[in-house]
């Protein structure tokens, strides 16, 4: 089982979930990130993820390993999209199975938080008003946007 | 002087207008290299909150640079 | 959409998840409870849920309403099995969609915790050694078990 | 004296050997009724951590009972 993947194809959350099934586990927690139709007051039409895949996969795998070690869960996986996505498309899925739910919730939360903070993945939002913007650039001192 | 390959991602790529360039430089660290690139590409701003990798390994801004290194400048990631 | 259901049929987590899709939501958190092959040192072969459905549905709906109000999430649903279940069968699913993930995680956790504490649902485990036991009776002063 | 319908669930049903019975009783509350049922069914233990409902509404152990009420005795739920 690959624990962390980047894919340019549509993510199938149900197939993803099935790879984590384990009769020793009583708890499974899954987080889906969906493409949302609004952000900071703007109507979003679609978005694009640029991913630097070699490092994203390596860092994603590190995060999974950290979560398994820190929370003692049985299995954990993540998958993140690259490329152009439409509204309600699945952008990212994280799943964790564990004998008990405490650890599964904590590990799932850890993985998605770290994934969003540490992976070389950038999101460009395309707005109803025709503009597009690299999200979060506004918080880091860049004045120019594409 | 060293020959360093530089790659720009996302907003940095659009701000510089290039994804990749080779620079002959006296810079000793990614921080010095970024400053040099910023004089060349006026869209490139401060690297605070940005990340840097050397040869596909996450790096420190003050790490040493060697001849032939590939330096990747990552703008801040999308977060939340 | 029914927000809380009891069913004697196999739960389809993917169909469940799809009813919560919402383009205004960027976050979806799902908890699955799976039938686990062990409990307190015993090998479990299968289990049975006895449900008092009129009150389980009413109380389940109250929990969903509380979670929506308390955490401000957009949608939340739960479904719980009754009857005989085999290993790895899905016993319960809770799903929550929300614009952001903080609220989705918190609400999902609240719903499963309250569901397990408040609903009139009892679990009987069937063990490899031929015995069967109503789970948690041992913690409440009962000496006799079926 | 009142006629009260009593239902037992899960472990209680197995311990009493009955799922349902009608009792003519002077009990004024579910607590008193449970104590009376426990003298009749020796498998029935203390109701601490158990729950009770009257006519499909969750109830207090000291609520009032009325003629014809249906009282549901719920053993502690499975929890974790």
Coordinates of C-alpha atoms in Angstrom, one line a residue:
Chain A
X1 CA 0.0 0.0 0.0
X2 CA 1.3 3.4 -0.9
X3 CA 0.7 5.7 2.0
X4 CA 0.8 9.0 0.4
X5 CA 0.1 9.8 -3.3
X6 CA -0.3 12.7 -5.6
X7 CA -2.7 12.2 -8.5
X8 CA -4.0 14.1 -11.5
X9 CA -7.0 11.8 -11.7
X10 CA -10.3 12.1 -9.8
X11 CA -10.0 10.7 -6.3
X12 CA -12.4 7.9 -5.5
X13 CA -13.0 8.2 -1.7
X14 CA -14.7 4.9 -1.4
X15 CA -11.9 2.9 -3.1
X16 CA -9.5 4.9 -0.8
X17 CA -11.4 3.9 2.3
X18 CA -11.5 0.2 1.3
X19 CA -7.7 -0.1 1.3
X20 CA -7.8 0.8 5.0
X21 CA -10.3 -1.8 6.1
X22 CA -8.8 -4.0 8.8
X23 CA -10.7 -6.5 11.1
X24 CA -8.4 -5.4 14.0
X25 CA -9.7 -1.9 13.8
X26 CA -13.0 -0.7 15.3
X27 CA -12.6 2.9 14.3
X28 CA -12.0 4.7 11.0
X29 CA -11.9 8.5 10.5
X30 CA -11.7 10.1 7.1
X31 CA -11.3 13.7 6.1
X32 CA -12.2 14.9 2.6
X33 CA -11.3 18.3 1.3
X34 CA -13.8 19.5 -1.2
X35 CA -13.6 22.4 -3.7
X36 CA -15.7 25.1 -2.1
X37 CA -17.6 27.7 -4.0
X38 CA -16.4 30.6 -1.9
X39 CA -13.3 32.0 -0.2
X40 CA -12.9 35.2 1.7
X41 CA -16.0 36.8 0.2
X42 CA -15.2 35.8 -3.4
X43 CA -17.2 33.3 -5.6
X44 CA -14.9 30.5 -6.7
X45 CA -15.6 28.8 -10.0
X46 CA -12.7 26.3 -10.0
X47 CA -9.2 25.9 -8.9
X48 CA -5.8 24.5 -9.8
X49 CA -3.2 22.8 -7.7
X50 CA 0.4 23.0 -8.6
X51 CA 2.3 20.3 -6.9
X52 CA 6.1 19.7 -6.8
X53 CA 5.6 15.9 -6.7
X54 CA 9.0 14.5 -5.7
X55 CA 9.0 16.5 -2.4
X56 CA 5.2 16.4 -1.8
X57 CA 5.3 12.6 -1.9
X58 CA 8.3 12.4 0.4
X59 CA 7.0 14.9 2.9
X60 CA 3.5 13.3 2.8
X61 CA 5.0 10.0 3.6
X62 CA 7.0 11.5 6.5
X63 CA 3.7 13.0 7.9
X64 CA 2.0 9.6 7.7
X65 CA 4.9 7.9 9.5
X66 CA 4.9 10.6 12.2
X67 CA 1.2 10.1 12.8
X68 CA 1.4 6.3 13.1
X69 CA 4.3 6.6 15.5
X70 CA 2.8 9.5 17.6
X71 CA -0.8 8.2 17.9
X72 CA -0.2 4.5 17.6
X73 CA -2.8 4.0 14.9
X74 CA -2.8 0.9 12.7
X75 CA -3.1 2.3 9.2
X76 CA -3.1 5.8 7.7
X77 CA -3.1 7.1 4.1
X78 CA -3.4 10.3 2.2
X79 CA -4.0 11.3 -1.4
X80 CA -3.9 14.9 -2.9
X81 CA -5.0 16.1 -6.3
X82 CA -2.9 18.1 -8.7
X83 CA -4.2 20.0 -11.7
X84 CA -7.6 21.7 -12.5
X85 CA -10.5 20.9 -10.2
X86 CA -14.2 21.9 -10.4
X87 CA -16.6 22.7 -7.6
X88 CA -17.3 19.7 -5.2
X89 CA -14.4 17.8 -6.6
X90 CA -12.3 16.0 -4.0
X91 CA -9.0 17.8 -3.5
X92 CA -7.6 15.7 -0.7
X93 CA -8.5 12.6 1.4
X94 CA -6.9 11.4 4.6
X95 CA -8.0 8.1 6.2
X96 CA -6.9 6.5 9.5
X97 CA -8.0 3.2 11.0
X98 CA -7.3 2.2 14.6
X99 CA -8.6 -0.1 17.3
X100 CA -10.2 2.9 19.0
X101 CA -11.5 6.2 17.9
X102 CA -9.5 8.6 20.1
X103 CA -6.3 7.9 18.2
X104 CA -8.0 7.8 14.8
X105 CA -9.5 11.3 15.2
X106 CA -6.2 12.7 16.5
X107 CA -4.1 11.1 13.8
X108 CA -6.4 12.2 11.0
X109 CA -6.4 15.8 12.2
X110 CA -2.6 15.8 12.5
X111 CA -2.2 14.5 9.0
X112 CA -4.4 17.0 7.3
X113 CA -3.0 19.9 9.3
X114 CA 0.6 19.0 8.5
X115 CA -0.3 18.3 4.9
X116 CA -1.7 21.7 4.4
X117 CA 1.2 23.4 6.2
X118 CA 4.2 21.5 4.9
X119 CA 3.6 20.1 1.4
X120 CA 4.8 22.0 -1.7
X121 CA 1.3 22.3 -3.1
X122 CA -0.1 25.7 -4.2
X123 CA -3.7 26.5 -4.9
X124 CA -4.8 29.0 -7.5
X125 CA -8.4 30.1 -7.3
X126 CA -10.4 31.2 -10.3
X127 CA -13.2 33.7 -9.4
X128 CA -16.5 34.6 -10.9
X129 CA -15.2 38.2 -11.6
X130 CA -12.6 36.7 -14.0
X131 CA -9.6 37.1 -11.7
X132 CA -7.4 34.4 -10.4
X133 CA -5.2 34.3 -7.4
X134 CA -2.6 32.1 -5.7
X135 CA -4.2 31.6 -2.3
X136 CA -2.5 32.9 0.8
X137 CA 0.0 35.0 -1.1
X138 CA -1.8 38.0 0.4
X139 CA -0.5 36.9 3.8
X140 CA 3.1 36.8 2.8
X141 CA 4.0 40.2 1.4
X142 CA 3.5 39.6 -2.4
X143 CA 1.8 42.5 -4.1
X144 CA 1.5 40.9 -7.6
X145 CA -0.8 38.2 -8.5
X146 CA -1.5 36.3 -11.7
Chain B
X1 CA 31.6 31.6 -8.7
X2 CA 29.2 28.6 -8.9
X3 CA 26.7 27.5 -11.5
X4 CA 23.4 27.0 -9.7
X5 CA 20.1 25.8 -11.2
X6 CA 17.1 27.7 -9.8
X7 CA 13.4 26.6 -10.0
X8 CA 10.5 28.8 -9.2
X9 CA 7.0 27.5 -8.3
X10 CA 3.4 28.9 -8.4
X11 CA 3.4 32.6 -7.6
X12 CA 7.2 32.9 -7.9
X13 CA 7.1 31.4 -11.4
X14 CA 4.4 33.8 -12.5
X15 CA 6.2 36.8 -10.8
X16 CA 9.6 36.0 -12.4
X17 CA 8.1 34.9 -15.7
X18 CA 10.4 31.8 -15.7
X19 CA 10.1 28.4 -14.2
X20 CA 13.8 27.5 -14.4
X21 CA 17.1 29.3 -14.9
X22 CA 20.8 28.7 -14.4
X23 CA 22.7 31.4 -12.5
X24 CA 26.4 31.9 -12.2
X25 CA 26.7 33.4 -8.7
X26 CA 28.9 34.1 -5.7
X27 CA 26.0 33.5 -3.3
X28 CA 26.9 31.2 -0.4
X29 CA 23.4 30.3 0.7
X30 CA 19.8 30.1 -0.5
X31 CA 19.1 33.4 1.3
X32 CA 21.9 35.2 -0.6
X33 CA 20.8 33.6 -3.8
X34 CA 17.2 34.6 -3.3
X35 CA 18.3 38.2 -2.7
X36 CA 20.3 38.1 -6.0
X37 CA 17.3 36.7 -7.9
X38 CA 15.1 39.4 -6.4
X39 CA 17.3 42.1 -7.9
X40 CA 16.9 40.5 -11.3
X41 CA 13.1 39.8 -11.1
X42 CA 11.3 42.7 -9.6
X43 CA 8.2 40.7 -8.8
X44 CA 10.0 38.5 -6.4
X45 CA 9.4 39.7 -2.8
X46 CA 10.7 38.8 0.6
X47 CA 11.1 35.1 1.3
X48 CA 9.6 35.2 4.7
X49 CA 7.2 32.3 5.1
X50 CA 8.6 30.8 1.9
X51 CA 10.4 27.4 1.9
X52 CA 13.5 26.3 0.1
X53 CA 14.9 23.0 -1.0
X54 CA 18.3 22.0 -2.4
X55 CA 18.4 18.9 -4.7
X56 CA 15.0 17.8 -3.6
X57 CA 15.7 18.0 0.1
X58 CA 14.0 20.6 2.3
X59 CA 16.8 23.0 3.4
X60 CA 17.6 25.9 5.6
X61 CA 17.9 29.4 4.1
X62 CA 21.5 29.6 5.5
X63 CA 22.7 26.2 4.2
X64 CA 25.8 26.0 2.0
X65 CA 25.5 26.0 -1.8
X66 CA 27.8 23.8 -4.0
X67 CA 28.6 23.9 -7.7
X68 CA 25.8 22.4 -9.7
X69 CA 23.2 22.4 -6.9
X70 CA 19.5 22.8 -7.9
X71 CA 17.7 25.3 -5.6
X72 CA 13.9 25.2 -5.4
X73 CA 12.1 28.4 -4.3
X74 CA 8.7 27.5 -2.9
X75 CA 6.3 30.4 -2.1
X76 CA 4.2 29.9 1.0
X77 CA 1.8 27.0 0.7
X78 CA -2.0 27.4 0.6
X79 CA -2.5 26.3 4.2
X80 CA -6.1 26.2 5.6
Chain C
X1 CA -32.7 14.0 4.1
X2 CA -33.2 11.9 7.2
X3 CA -30.5 12.9 9.6
X4 CA -30.4 9.9 11.8
X5 CA -31.4 6.3 10.9
X6 CA -31.4 2.8 12.3
X7 CA -31.1 0.1 9.7
X8 CA -31.0 -3.7 9.7
X9 CA -29.4 -3.6 6.2
X10 CA -25.7 -3.3 5.3
X11 CA -24.6 0.4 5.5
X12 CA -23.1 1.8 2.3
X13 CA -20.6 4.4 3.5
X14 CA -20.1 5.8 0.0
X15 CA -23.8 6.4 -0.6
X16 CA -24.0 7.9 2.9
X17 CA -21.2 10.3 2.2
X18 CA -22.7 11.4 -1.1
X19 CA -25.9 12.7 0.6
X20 CA -23.7 15.2 2.4
X21 CA -21.9 16.7 -0.6
X22 CA -22.4 20.4 -0.7
X23 CA -20.5 23.0 -2.9
X24 CA -20.5 25.5 0.0
X25 CA -18.5 23.0 2.1
X26 CA -14.7 22.6 1.9
X27 CA -14.4 20.0 4.7
X28 CA -16.0 16.6 5.3
X29 CA -15.3 14.4 8.2
X30 CA -16.6 10.8 8.5
X31 CA -16.4 8.3 11.3
X32 CA -17.0 4.6 10.6
X33 CA -17.4 2.1 13.4
X34 CA -16.3 -1.3 12.2
X35 CA -16.8 -4.7 13.9
X36 CA -13.5 -5.4 15.5
X37 CA -12.1 -8.9 15.9
X38 CA -11.1 -8.5 19.6
X39 CA -12.3 -6.8 22.8
X40 CA -10.7 -6.8 26.2
X41 CA -8.5 -9.8 25.3
X42 CA -11.2 -11.9 23.8
X43 CA -11.5 -13.0 20.1
X44 CA -14.8 -11.7 18.7
X45 CA -16.4 -13.7 15.9
X46 CA -19.5 -11.5 15.3
X47 CA -21.9 -9.3 17.2
X48 CA -25.5 -8.3 17.5
X49 CA -27.0 -4.9 18.1
X50 CA -30.3 -4.7 19.9
X51 CA -31.9 -1.3 19.3
X52 CA -35.0 0.3 20.7
X53 CA -35.7 2.1 17.5
X54 CA -38.4 4.7 18.4
X55 CA -36.1 6.3 21.0
X56 CA -32.8 5.7 19.2
X57 CA -34.1 7.6 16.2
X58 CA -35.4 10.4 18.3
X59 CA -32.3 10.7 20.5
X60 CA -30.1 10.4 17.4
X61 CA -31.9 13.3 15.8
X62 CA -31.5 15.4 19.0
X63 CA -27.7 14.7 19.0
X64 CA -27.5 15.8 15.3
X65 CA -29.4 19.0 16.0
X66 CA -27.2 19.8 19.0
X67 CA -24.1 19.3 16.9
X68 CA -25.3 21.6 14.1
X69 CA -26.3 24.3 16.6
X70 CA -23.2 24.0 18.8
X71 CA -20.5 23.8 16.1
X72 CA -22.3 25.7 13.3
X73 CA -21.7 22.9 10.7
X74 CA -23.7 22.8 7.5
X75 CA -24.9 19.2 7.4
X76 CA -24.6 16.2 9.7
X77 CA -26.0 12.7 9.5
X78 CA -25.7 9.4 11.3
X79 CA -26.8 5.8 10.7
X80 CA -26.5 2.8 13.0
X81 CA -27.0 -0.9 12.4
X82 CA -29.3 -3.2 14.2
X83 CA -29.1 -7.0 14.1
X84 CA -26.3 -9.5 13.5
X85 CA -23.0 -8.2 12.1
X86 CA -19.9 -10.0 10.9
X87 CA -16.2 -8.9 11.3
X88 CA -15.4 -5.7 9.3
X89 CA -19.1 -4.9 8.8
X90 CA -19.9 -1.2 9.3
X91 CA -21.8 -0.7 12.6
X92 CA -22.2 3.0 12.6
X93 CA -21.3 6.0 10.3
X94 CA -21.3 9.7 11.2
X95 CA -20.6 12.3 8.6
X96 CA -20.3 16.1 8.9
X97 CA -19.8 18.7 6.2
X98 CA -18.8 22.3 6.9
X99 CA -17.0 25.2 5.2
X100 CA -14.0 24.6 7.4
X101 CA -12.5 21.5 9.1
X102 CA -12.3 22.6 12.7
X103 CA -16.0 22.5 13.1
X104 CA -16.4 19.4 11.0
X105 CA -14.0 17.4 13.2
X106 CA -15.5 18.7 16.5
X107 CA -19.1 18.0 15.4
X108 CA -18.2 14.5 14.1
X109 CA -16.5 13.6 17.4
X110 CA -19.4 15.0 19.4
X111 CA -22.0 13.0 17.5
X112 CA -20.2 9.7 17.8
X113 CA -19.5 10.2 21.5
X114 CA -23.0 11.1 22.3
X115 CA -24.4 8.4 20.1
X116 CA -22.5 5.8 22.0
X117 CA -23.4 7.2 25.4
X118 CA -27.1 8.1 25.0
X119 CA -28.8 5.8 22.4
X120 CA -30.7 2.8 23.5
X121 CA -28.5 0.4 21.6
X122 CA -26.9 -2.7 23.2
X123 CA -24.1 -4.8 21.8
X124 CA -23.7 -8.5 22.4
X125 CA -20.4 -10.0 21.4
X126 CA -20.0 -13.6 20.4
X127 CA -16.6 -15.0 21.2
X128 CA -14.4 -17.7 19.8
X129 CA -14.7 -19.7 23.1
X130 CA -18.5 -20.1 22.4
X131 CA -19.6 -17.5 25.0
X132 CA -21.5 -14.4 24.4
X133 CA -21.7 -11.2 26.5
X134 CA -23.6 -8.0 26.6
X135 CA -20.8 -5.5 26.4
X136 CA -20.2 -3.2 29.3
X137 CA -22.5 -5.0 31.6
X138 CA -19.4 -5.9 33.6
X139 CA -19.0 -2.3 34.5
X140 CA -22.5 -1.9 36.0
X141 CA -22.9 -4.5 38.7
X142 CA -24.4 -7.3 36.7
X143 CA -23.1 -10.7 37.5
X144 CA -25.1 -12.8 35.0
X145 CA -24.6 -12.8 31.3
X146 CA -26.3 -14.5 28.5
Chain D
X1 CA -52.7 0.4 42.6
X2 CA -51.9 1.1 39.0
X3 CA -51.5 -1.1 35.9
X4 CA -48.1 -0.5 34.4
X5 CA -46.6 -2.1 31.3
X6 CA -42.9 -2.9 31.8
X7 CA -40.4 -3.6 29.0
X8 CA -36.9 -5.1 29.5
X9 CA -34.1 -4.7 27.0
X10 CA -30.9 -6.6 26.2
X11 CA -29.2 -8.0 29.4
X12 CA -32.4 -7.1 31.4
X13 CA -34.5 -9.2 29.0
X14 CA -32.2 -12.1 29.3
X15 CA -31.9 -11.8 33.1
X16 CA -35.6 -11.6 33.7
X17 CA -36.4 -14.1 31.0
X18 CA -39.2 -11.8 29.7
X19 CA -39.3 -8.9 27.4
X20 CA -42.7 -7.5 28.5
X21 CA -45.0 -7.8 31.4
X22 CA -47.9 -6.0 33.0
X23 CA -47.6 -5.3 36.7
X24 CA -50.3 -4.1 39.1
X25 CA -48.3 -2.0 41.5
X26 CA -48.3 0.7 44.2
X27 CA -44.9 2.0 43.0
X28 CA -44.9 5.8 42.6
X29 CA -41.8 6.1 40.4
X30 CA -39.6 4.1 38.0
X31 CA -37.1 3.6 40.9
X32 CA -39.7 2.0 43.1
X33 CA -41.0 0.0 40.2
X34 CA -37.5 -1.3 39.4
X35 CA -37.0 -2.3 43.1
X36 CA -40.3 -4.3 42.9
X37 CA -39.3 -6.0 39.7
X38 CA -35.9 -6.9 41.1
X39 CA -37.6 -8.8 44.0
X40 CA -39.5 -10.7 41.4
X41 CA -36.6 -11.4 39.0
X42 CA -33.5 -12.3 40.8
X43 CA -31.2 -11.6 37.8
X44 CA -32.1 -7.9 37.8
X45 CA -29.5 -5.9 39.6
X46 CA -29.1 -2.3 40.7
X47 CA -30.2 0.3 38.1
X48 CA -27.2 2.5 38.6
X49 CA -26.0 3.6 35.1
X50 CA -29.2 2.2 33.6
X51 CA -31.7 4.5 31.9
X52 CA -35.4 4.6 32.0
X53 CA -38.1 5.9 29.7
X54 CA -41.8 6.3 30.2
X55 CA -44.1 6.1 27.1
X56 CA -41.1 6.5 24.7
X57 CA -39.7 9.6 26.5
X58 CA -36.5 9.5 28.4
X59 CA -37.4 9.9 32.1
X60 CA -36.0 10.5 35.5
X61 CA -36.0 7.6 38.0
X62 CA -38.1 9.7 40.4
X63 CA -40.8 10.7 37.9
X64 CA -44.4 10.1 38.7
X65 CA -46.2 7.0 37.3
X66 CA -49.7 7.0 36.0
X67 CA -52.3 4.3 35.3
X68 CA -51.5 2.6 32.0
X69 CA -47.9 4.0 31.6
X70 CA -45.4 1.9 29.7
X71 CA -42.0 1.9 31.5
X72 CA -38.9 0.9 29.6
X73 CA -35.9 -0.4 31.5
X74 CA -32.7 0.2 29.6
X75 CA -29.5 -1.5 30.8
X76 CA -26.3 0.6 30.4
X77 CA -25.5 1.1 26.7
X78 CA -22.4 -0.3 25.1
X79 CA -20.5 3.0 25.1
X80 CA -16.9 3.0 23.7

